[in-house]
Short mmCIF file of C-alpha atoms in Angstrom, two decimals:
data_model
loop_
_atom_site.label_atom_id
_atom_site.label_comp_id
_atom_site.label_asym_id
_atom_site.label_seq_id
_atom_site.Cartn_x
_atom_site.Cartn_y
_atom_site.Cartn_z
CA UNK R 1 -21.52 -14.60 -4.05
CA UNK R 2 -21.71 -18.12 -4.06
CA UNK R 3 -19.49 -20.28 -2.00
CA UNK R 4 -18.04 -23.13 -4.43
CA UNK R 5 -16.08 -26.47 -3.09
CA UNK R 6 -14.15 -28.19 -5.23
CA UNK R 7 -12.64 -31.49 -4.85
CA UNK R 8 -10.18 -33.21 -4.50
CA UNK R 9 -8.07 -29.65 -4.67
CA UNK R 10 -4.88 -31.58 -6.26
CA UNK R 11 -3.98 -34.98 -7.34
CA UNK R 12 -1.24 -36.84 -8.79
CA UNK R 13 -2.42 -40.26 -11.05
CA UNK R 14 -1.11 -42.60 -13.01
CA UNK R 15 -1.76 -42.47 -17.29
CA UNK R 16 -4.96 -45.10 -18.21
CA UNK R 17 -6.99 -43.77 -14.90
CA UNK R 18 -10.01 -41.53 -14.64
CA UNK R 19 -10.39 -39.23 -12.11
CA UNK R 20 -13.62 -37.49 -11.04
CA UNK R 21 -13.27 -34.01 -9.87
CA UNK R 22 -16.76 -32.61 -7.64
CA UNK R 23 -18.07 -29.43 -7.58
CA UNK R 24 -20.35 -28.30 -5.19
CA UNK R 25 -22.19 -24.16 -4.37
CA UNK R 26 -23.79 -23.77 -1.67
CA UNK R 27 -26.65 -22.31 -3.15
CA UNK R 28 -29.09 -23.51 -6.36
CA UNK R 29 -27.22 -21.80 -9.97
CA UNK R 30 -28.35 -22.28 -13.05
CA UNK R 31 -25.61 -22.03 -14.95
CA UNK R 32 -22.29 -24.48 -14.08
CA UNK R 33 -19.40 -24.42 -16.22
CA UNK R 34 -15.73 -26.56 -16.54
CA UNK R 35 -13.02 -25.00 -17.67
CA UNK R 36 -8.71 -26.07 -18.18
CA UNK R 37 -6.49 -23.44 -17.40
CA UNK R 38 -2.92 -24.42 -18.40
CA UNK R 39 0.20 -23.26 -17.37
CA UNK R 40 0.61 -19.52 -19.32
CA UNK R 41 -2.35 -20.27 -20.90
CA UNK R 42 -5.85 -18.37 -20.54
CA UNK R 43 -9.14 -20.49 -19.00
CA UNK R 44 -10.04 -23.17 -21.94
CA UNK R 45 -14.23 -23.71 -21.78
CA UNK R 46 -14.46 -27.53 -21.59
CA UNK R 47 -18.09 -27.56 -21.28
CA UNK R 48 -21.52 -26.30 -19.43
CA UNK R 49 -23.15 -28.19 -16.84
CA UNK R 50 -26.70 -28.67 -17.78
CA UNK R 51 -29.17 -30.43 -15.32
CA UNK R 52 -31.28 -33.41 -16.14
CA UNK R 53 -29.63 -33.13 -19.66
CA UNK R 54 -26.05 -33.70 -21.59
CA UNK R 55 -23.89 -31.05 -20.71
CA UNK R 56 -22.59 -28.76 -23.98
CA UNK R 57 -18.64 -29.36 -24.89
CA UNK R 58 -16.80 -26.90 -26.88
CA UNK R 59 -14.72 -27.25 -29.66
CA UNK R 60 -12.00 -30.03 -29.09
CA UNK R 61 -13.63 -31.62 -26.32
CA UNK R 62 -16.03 -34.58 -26.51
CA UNK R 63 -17.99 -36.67 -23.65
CA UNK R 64 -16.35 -39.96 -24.21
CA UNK R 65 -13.09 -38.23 -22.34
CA UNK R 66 -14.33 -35.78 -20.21
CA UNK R 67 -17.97 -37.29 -19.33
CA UNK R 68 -20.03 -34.73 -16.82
CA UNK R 69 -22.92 -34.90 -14.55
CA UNK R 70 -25.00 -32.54 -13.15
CA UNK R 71 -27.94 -34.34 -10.92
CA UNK R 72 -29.09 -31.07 -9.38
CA UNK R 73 -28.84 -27.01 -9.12
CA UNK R 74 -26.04 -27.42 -6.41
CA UNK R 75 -23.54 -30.02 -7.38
CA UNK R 76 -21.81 -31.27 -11.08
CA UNK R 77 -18.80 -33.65 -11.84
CA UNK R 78 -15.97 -33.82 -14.35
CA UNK R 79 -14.19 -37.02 -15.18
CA UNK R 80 -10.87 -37.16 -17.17
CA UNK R 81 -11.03 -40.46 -18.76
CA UNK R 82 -8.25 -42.40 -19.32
CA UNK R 83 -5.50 -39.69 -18.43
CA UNK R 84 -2.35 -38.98 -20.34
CA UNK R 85 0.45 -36.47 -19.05
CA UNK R 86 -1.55 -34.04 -21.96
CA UNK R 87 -4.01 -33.72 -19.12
CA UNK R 88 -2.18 -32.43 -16.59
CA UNK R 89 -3.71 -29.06 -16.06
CA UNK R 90 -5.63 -26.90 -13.19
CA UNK R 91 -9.92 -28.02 -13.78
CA UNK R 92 -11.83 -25.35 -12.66
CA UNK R 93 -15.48 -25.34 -11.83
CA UNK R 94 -17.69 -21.90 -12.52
CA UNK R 95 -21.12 -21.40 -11.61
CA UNK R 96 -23.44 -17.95 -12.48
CA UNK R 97 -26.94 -17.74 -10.83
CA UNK R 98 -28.94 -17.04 -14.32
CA UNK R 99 -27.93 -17.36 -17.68
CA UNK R 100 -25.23 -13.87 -19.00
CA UNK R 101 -24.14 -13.02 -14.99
CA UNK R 102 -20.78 -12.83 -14.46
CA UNK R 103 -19.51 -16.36 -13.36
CA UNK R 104 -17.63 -17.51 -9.89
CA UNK R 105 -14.79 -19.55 -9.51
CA UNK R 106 -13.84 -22.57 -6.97
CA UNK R 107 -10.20 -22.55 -6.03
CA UNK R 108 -9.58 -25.86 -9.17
CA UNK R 109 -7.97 -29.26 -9.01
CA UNK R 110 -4.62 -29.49 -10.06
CA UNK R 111 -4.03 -32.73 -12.06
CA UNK R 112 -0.75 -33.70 -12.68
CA UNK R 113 -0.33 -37.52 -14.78
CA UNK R 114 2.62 -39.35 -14.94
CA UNK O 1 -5.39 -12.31 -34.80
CA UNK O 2 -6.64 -13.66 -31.25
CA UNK O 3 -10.01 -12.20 -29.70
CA UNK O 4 -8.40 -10.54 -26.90
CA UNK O 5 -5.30 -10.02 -26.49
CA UNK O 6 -3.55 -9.24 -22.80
CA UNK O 7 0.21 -8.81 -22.25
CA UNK O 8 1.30 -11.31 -19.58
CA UNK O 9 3.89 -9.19 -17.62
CA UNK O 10 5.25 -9.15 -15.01
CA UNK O 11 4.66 -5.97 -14.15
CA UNK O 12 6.38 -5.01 -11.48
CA UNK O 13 5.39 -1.38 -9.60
CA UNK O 14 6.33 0.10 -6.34
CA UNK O 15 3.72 0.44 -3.36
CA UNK O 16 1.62 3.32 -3.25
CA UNK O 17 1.70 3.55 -7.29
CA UNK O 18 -0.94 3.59 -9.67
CA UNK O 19 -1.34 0.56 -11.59
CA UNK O 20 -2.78 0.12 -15.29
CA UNK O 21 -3.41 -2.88 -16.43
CA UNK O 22 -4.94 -3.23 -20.36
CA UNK O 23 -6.63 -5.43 -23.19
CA UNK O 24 -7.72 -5.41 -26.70
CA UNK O 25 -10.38 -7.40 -28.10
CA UNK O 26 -11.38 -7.96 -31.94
CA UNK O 27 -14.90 -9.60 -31.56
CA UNK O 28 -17.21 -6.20 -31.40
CA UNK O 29 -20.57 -8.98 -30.06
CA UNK O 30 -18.65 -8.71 -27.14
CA UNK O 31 -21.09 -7.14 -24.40
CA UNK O 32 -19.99 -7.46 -20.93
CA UNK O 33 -16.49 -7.18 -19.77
CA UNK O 34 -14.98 -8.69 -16.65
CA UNK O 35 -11.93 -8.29 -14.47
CA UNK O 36 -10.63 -11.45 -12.16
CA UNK O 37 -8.22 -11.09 -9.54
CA UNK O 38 -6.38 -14.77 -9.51
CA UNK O 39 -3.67 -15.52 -6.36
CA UNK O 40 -1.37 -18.16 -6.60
CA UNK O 41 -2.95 -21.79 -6.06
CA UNK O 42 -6.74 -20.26 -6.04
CA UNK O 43 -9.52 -19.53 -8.92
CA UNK O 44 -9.96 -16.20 -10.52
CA UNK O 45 -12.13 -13.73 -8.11
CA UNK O 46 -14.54 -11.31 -9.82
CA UNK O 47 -13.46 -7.90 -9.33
CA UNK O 48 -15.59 -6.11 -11.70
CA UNK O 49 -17.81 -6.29 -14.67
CA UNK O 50 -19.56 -3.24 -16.47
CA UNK O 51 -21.92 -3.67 -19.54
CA UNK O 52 -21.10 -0.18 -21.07
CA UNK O 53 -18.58 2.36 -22.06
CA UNK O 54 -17.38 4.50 -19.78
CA UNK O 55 -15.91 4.29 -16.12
CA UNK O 56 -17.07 2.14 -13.11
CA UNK O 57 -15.29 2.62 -9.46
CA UNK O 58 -15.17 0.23 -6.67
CA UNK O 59 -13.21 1.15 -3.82
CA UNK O 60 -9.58 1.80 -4.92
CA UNK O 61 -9.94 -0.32 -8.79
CA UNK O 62 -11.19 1.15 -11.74
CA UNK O 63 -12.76 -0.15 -14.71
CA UNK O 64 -12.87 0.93 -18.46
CA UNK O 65 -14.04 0.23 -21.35
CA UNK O 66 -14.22 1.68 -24.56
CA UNK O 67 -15.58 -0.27 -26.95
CA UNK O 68 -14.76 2.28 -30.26
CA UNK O 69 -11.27 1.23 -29.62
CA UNK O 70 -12.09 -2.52 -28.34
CA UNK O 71 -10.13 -1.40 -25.73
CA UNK O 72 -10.45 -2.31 -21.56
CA UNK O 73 -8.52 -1.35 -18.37
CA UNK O 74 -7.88 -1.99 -15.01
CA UNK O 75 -6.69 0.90 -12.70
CA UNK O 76 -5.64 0.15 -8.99
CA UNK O 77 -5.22 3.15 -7.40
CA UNK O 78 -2.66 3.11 -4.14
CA UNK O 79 -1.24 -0.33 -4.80
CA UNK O 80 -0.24 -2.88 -1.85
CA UNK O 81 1.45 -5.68 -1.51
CA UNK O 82 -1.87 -8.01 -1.03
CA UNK O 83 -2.54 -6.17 -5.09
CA UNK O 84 0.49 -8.89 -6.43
CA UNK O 85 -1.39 -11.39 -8.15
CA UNK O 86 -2.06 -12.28 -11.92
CA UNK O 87 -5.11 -10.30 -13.40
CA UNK O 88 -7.36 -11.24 -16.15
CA UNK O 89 -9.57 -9.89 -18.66
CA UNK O 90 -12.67 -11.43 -19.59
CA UNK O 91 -15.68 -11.06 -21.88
CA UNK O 92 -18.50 -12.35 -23.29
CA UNK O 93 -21.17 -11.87 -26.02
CA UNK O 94 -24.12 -13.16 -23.82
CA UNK O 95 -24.07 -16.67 -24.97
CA UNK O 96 -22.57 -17.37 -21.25
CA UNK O 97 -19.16 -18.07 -23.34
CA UNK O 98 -16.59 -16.23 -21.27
CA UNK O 99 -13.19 -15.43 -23.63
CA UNK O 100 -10.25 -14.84 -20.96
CA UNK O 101 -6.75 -13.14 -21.56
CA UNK O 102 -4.30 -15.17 -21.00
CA UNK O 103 -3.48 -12.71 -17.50
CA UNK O 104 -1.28 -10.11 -16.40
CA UNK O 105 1.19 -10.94 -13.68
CA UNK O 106 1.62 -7.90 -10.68
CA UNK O 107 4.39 -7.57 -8.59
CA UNK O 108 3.76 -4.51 -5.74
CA UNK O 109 7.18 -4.09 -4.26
CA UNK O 110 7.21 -3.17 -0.61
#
């Protein structure tokens, strides 16, 4: 499978900042995904990575906070805009090689915001 | 009622043991069903994934699904220490939206 690099691989920042989180496979995917995975919760889908185009949020997420980019088939960025201690959270970074195959994980940022 | 429901543990089973680990589901579009393995401080590894009823085997884990009963498990046969790590279900109605339990925590004991 796919060998996915996240980073930075933790962080501590200060409420009001952005931070932008990189993800990067080591092969070309066609499918890159963002999810939140809080403490005793289950993975959250933020939104998929689509290149040359706006990536698709889910419910409860919108582009203004967590803006992405996805220049190519090999590399995608998340920014969390203007960070509250609500956004502390592990952002995780999935990739699948075609559209419905199973997806792999990078090891996640954890954010912490105080 | 959530769309998959997995109880979060811990679950804590001596070495050598057999090890079941379960999850319901309500959404019957669901099509594929996965199994991560996640270790503290890493991302969830796929273990295995199955499109169909029935049984699939890898090595000493065990998959099944039976999807009268909206019903999957995990089996690890001969369980070792390295096997303590939180486990979760996954699924998806091939839209490339993944549903996750929320995990099961494992604890092998030596």
């Amino acid at each position: 499978s796919a060998v996915i690099s996240q980073k930075p691989s933790r962080d501590i920042c200060q409420r009001g900042t952005s931070l932008t989180i990189q993800c990067q496979v080591d092969s070309q995917v066609t499918m890159m995904f963002w999810y939140r995975q809080q403490p005793g919760q289950s993975l959250t889908l933020i939104a998929t990575a689509n290149q040359g185009s706006e990536a698709t949020y889910e419910s409860g997420f919108v582009i203004d906070k967590f803006p992405i980019s996805r220049p190519n088939l090999t590399f995608s960025t998340l920014t969390v805009s203007n960070m509250s201690p609500e956004d502390s959270s592990i952002y995780l970074c999935s990739v699948a090689p075609n559209s419905n195959q199973p997806q792999h994980f990078g090891d996640g940022t954890r954010l912490s915001i105080l | 009622q959530k769309e998959v429901e997995q109880d979060p543990g811990p679950l804590s089973v001596p070495e050598g043991a057999i090890v079941s680990l379960n999850c319901t589901y309500s959404n019957s579009a669901f099509q594929y069903f996965m199994w991560y393995r996640q270790y503290s401080r890493k991302g969830p590894e796929l273990l295995m994934y199955t499109y169909s009823s029935g049984n699939k085997e890898d090595g000493r884990f065990t998959a099944q699904v039976d999807k009268s009963s909206k019903y999957i498990s995990l089996f690890i046969r001969d369980s070792q220490p390295s096997d303590s790590a939180t486990y979760l279900c996954a699924m998806s109605s091939r839209d490339d939206k993944i549903i996750f339990g929320k995990g099961t925590r494992l604890h092998i004991l030596p």
